Structure formats: C-alpha cells, structure tokens
XYZ file of N, CA and C in Angstrom:
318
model
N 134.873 99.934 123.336
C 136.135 100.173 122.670
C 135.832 100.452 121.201
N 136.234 101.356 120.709
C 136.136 101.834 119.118
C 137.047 100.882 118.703
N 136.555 100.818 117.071
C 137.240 100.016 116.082
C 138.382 101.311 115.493
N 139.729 100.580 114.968
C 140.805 101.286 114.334
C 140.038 102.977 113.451
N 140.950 103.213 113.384
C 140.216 104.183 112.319
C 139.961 103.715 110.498
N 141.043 103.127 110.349
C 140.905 102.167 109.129
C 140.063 101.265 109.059
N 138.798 100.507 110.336
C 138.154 100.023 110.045
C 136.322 100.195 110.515
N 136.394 102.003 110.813
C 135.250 102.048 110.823
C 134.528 102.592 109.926
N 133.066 102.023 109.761
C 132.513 102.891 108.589
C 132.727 104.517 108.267
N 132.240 104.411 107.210
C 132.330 105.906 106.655
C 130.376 106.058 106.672
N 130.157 107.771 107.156
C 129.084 107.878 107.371
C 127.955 107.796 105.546
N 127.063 107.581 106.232
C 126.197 107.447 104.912
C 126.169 107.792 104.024
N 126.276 107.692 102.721
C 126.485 108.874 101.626
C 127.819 108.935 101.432
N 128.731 108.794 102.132
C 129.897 109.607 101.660
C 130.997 108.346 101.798
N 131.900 108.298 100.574
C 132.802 107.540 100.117
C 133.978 107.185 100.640
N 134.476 106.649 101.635
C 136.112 106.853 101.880
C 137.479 106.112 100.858
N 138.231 107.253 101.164
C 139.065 107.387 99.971
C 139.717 105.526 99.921
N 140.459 105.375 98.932
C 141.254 103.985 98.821
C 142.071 104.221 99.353
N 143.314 103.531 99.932
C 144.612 103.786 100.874
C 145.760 104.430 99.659
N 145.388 103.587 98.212
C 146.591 104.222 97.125
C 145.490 105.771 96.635
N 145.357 105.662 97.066
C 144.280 107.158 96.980
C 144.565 108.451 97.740
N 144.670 107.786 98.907
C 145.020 108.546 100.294
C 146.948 109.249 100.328
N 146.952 107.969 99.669
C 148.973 108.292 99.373
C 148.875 109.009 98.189
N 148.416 108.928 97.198
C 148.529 110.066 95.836
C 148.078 110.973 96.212
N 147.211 111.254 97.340
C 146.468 113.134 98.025
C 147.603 113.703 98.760
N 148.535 112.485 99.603
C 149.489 112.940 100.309
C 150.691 113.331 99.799
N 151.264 112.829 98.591
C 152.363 113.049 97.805
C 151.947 114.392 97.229
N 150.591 114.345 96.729
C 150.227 115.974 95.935
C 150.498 117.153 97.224
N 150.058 116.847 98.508
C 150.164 117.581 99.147
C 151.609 118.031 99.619
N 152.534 116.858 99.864
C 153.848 117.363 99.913
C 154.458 117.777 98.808
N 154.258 117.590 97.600
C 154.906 118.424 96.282
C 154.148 119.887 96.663
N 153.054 120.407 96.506
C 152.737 121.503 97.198
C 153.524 122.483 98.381
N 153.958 121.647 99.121
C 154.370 122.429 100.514
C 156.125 122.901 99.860
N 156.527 121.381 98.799
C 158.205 121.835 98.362
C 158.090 122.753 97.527
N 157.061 123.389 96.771
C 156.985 125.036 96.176
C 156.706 125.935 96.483
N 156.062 125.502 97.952
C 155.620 127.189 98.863
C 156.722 127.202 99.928
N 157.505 125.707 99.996
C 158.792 126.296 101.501
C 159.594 127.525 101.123
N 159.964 127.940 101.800
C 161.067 129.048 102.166
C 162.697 128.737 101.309
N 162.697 128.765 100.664
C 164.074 127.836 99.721
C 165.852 127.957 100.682
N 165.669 129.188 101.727
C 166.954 129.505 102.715
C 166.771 128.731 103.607
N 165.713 127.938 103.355
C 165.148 127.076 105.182
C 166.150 125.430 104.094
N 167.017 125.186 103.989
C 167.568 124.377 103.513
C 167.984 122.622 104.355
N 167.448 123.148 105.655
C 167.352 121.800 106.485
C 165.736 121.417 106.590
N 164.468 122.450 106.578
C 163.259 122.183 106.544
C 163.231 121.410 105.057
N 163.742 121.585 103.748
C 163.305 121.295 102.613
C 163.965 119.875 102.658
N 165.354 119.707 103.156
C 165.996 118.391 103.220
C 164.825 117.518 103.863
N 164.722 117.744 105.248
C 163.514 116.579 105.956
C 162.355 116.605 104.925
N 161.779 117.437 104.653
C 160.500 117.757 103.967
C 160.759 116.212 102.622
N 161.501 116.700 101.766
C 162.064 116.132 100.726
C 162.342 114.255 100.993
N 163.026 114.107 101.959
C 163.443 113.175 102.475
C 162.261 112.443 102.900
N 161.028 112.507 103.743
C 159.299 112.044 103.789
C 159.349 112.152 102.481
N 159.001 112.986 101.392
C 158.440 112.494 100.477
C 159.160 111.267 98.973
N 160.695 111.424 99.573
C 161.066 110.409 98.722
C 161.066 109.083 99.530
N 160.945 109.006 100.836
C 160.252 107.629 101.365
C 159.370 106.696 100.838
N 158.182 108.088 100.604
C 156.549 108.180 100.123
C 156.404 107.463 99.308
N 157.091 107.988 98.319
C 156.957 107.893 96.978
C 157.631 106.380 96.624
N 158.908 106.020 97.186
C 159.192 105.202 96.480
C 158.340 103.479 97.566
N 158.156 103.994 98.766
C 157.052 102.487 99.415
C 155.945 102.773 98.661
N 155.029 103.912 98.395
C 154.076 103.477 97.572
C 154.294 102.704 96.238
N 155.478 103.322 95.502
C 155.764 102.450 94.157
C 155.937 100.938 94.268
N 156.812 100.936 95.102
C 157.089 98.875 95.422
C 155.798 98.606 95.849
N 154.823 99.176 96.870
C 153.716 98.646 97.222
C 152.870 98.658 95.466
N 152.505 99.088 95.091
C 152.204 99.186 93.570
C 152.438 97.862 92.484
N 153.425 98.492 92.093
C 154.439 97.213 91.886
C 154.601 95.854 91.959
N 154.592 95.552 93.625
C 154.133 94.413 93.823
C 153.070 93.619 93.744
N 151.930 95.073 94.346
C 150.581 93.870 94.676
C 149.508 94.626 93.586
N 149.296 95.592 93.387
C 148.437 96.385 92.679
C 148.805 95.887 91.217
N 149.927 96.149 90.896
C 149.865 95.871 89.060
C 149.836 94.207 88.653
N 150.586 93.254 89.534
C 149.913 92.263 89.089
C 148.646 91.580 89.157
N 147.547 92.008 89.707
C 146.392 91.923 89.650
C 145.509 92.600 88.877
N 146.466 94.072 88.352
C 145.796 94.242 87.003
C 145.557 93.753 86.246
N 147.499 92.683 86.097
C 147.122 92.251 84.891
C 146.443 91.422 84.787
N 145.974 90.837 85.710
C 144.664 89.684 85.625
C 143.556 90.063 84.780
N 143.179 91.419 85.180
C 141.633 91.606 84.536
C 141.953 91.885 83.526
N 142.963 92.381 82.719
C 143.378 92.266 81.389
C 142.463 93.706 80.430
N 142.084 94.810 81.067
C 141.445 95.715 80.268
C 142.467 97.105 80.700
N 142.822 97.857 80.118
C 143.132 99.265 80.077
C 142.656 100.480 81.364
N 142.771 101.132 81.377
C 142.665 102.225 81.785
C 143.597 104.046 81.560
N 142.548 104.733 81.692
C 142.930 105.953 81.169
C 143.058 106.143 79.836
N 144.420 106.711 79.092
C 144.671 106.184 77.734
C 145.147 105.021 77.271
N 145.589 104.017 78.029
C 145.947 102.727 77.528
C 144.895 101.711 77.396
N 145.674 101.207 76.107
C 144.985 99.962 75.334
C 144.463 98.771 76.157
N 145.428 97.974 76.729
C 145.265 97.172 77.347
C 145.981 97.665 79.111
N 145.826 96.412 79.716
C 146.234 96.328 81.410
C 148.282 96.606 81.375
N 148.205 95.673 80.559
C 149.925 95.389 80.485
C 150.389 96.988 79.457
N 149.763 97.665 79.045
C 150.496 99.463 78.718
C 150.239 99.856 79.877
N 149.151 99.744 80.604
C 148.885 100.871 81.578
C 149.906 100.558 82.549
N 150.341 99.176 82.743
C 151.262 99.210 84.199
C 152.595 98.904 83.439
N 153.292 99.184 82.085
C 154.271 99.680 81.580
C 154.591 100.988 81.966
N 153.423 101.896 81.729
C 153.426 103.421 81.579
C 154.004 103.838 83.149
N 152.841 103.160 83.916
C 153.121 103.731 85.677
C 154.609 103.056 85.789
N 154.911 101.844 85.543
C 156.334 101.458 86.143
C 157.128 102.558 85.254
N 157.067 102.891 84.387
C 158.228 103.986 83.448
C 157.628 105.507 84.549
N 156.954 105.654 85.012
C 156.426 107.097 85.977
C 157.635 106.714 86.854
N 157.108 105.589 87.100
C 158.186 105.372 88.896
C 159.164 105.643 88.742
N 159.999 104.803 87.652
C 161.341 104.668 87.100
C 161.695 106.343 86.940
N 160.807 107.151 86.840
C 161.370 108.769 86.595
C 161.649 109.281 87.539
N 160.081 109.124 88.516
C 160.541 109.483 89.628
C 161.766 109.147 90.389
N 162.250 108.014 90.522
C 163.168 107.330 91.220
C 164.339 107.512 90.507
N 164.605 108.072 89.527
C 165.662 108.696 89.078
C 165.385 110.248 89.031
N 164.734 111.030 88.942
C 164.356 112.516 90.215
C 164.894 112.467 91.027
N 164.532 111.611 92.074
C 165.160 111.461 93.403
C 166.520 111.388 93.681
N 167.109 110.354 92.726
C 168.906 110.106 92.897
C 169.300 110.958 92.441
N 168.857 112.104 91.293
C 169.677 113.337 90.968
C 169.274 114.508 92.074
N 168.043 114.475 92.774
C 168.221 115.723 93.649
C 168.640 115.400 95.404
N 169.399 114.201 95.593
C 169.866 113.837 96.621
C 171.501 114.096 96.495
C-alpha cells in the first residue's frame, strides 16, 4: 500500500514545495486563468472567481491563525520588514485588501 501523496518523499535532489507555498502557486495560477477567461463566459468567471475567493480567504485565516503567531515567536523580520510583528502587520493589511476586493467584486 503506498503512503498519501502528502507523505511520500520527494525524490533526491529535489525540494517539495511548502503547503502555504503550494496555495500561493495556486492563487497565482487562478488570477492568471481570470485574465485569459473569455469575459462573455460570465457563469465560467463567476465559479472560477468564487474557488478563488474560497482560496484566498481559508488560506488567510489558516495564516492568521497558525503561521503568524509563531512568527511572532522568532521575533526577526522578513523581506522589507524590520521586525516579525511589521511583517505580519503588512500581510494581515494584504488580506484585509484582498477581502475587501472580494466584497466589492461580489
């Protein structure tokens, strides 16, 4: 019997992605598909749209919840921010945009 796919190795050499990794490739990929759809296909873009504001907003609470307070544990920065507590200011103010994106194009 094979193990899940989530829990078998990745072959030698080569890296498998993080799961909040895997969801930021998938969100890029559905923002992609909502600028190449057909814009008259107006029930394909609704469903389309509708997956990705799912997406977007379980990855954020997943975030949110378990990811940023364990940032702030280690207490160092990333990207352009100073410390842990800007960087997960900055992403919760991302979300907060997104999630007001969403309620204006629904």
């Amino acid at each position: 019997m094979s193990a899940p796919a989530a829990r078998r190795r990745a072959p030698a050499g080569h890296l498998r992605p993080r799961p909040g990794q895997r969801q930021h490739d998938e969100q890029r990929t559905q923002f992609a598909q909502l600028e190449e759809w057909d814009r008259s296909d107006t029930e394909g873009l609704g469903a389309l749209w509708k997956r990705l504001a799912i997406l977007l907003e379980t990855h954020a609470e997943a975030e949110e919840k378990y990811f940023y307070p364990h940032l702030l544990t280690l207490g160092t920065g990333g990207a352009d921010a100073e410390d842990a507590a800007e960087e997960v200011d900055d992403a919760i103010d991302d979300h907060n945009s997104i999630r007001e994106g969403i309620r204006r194009a629904e």
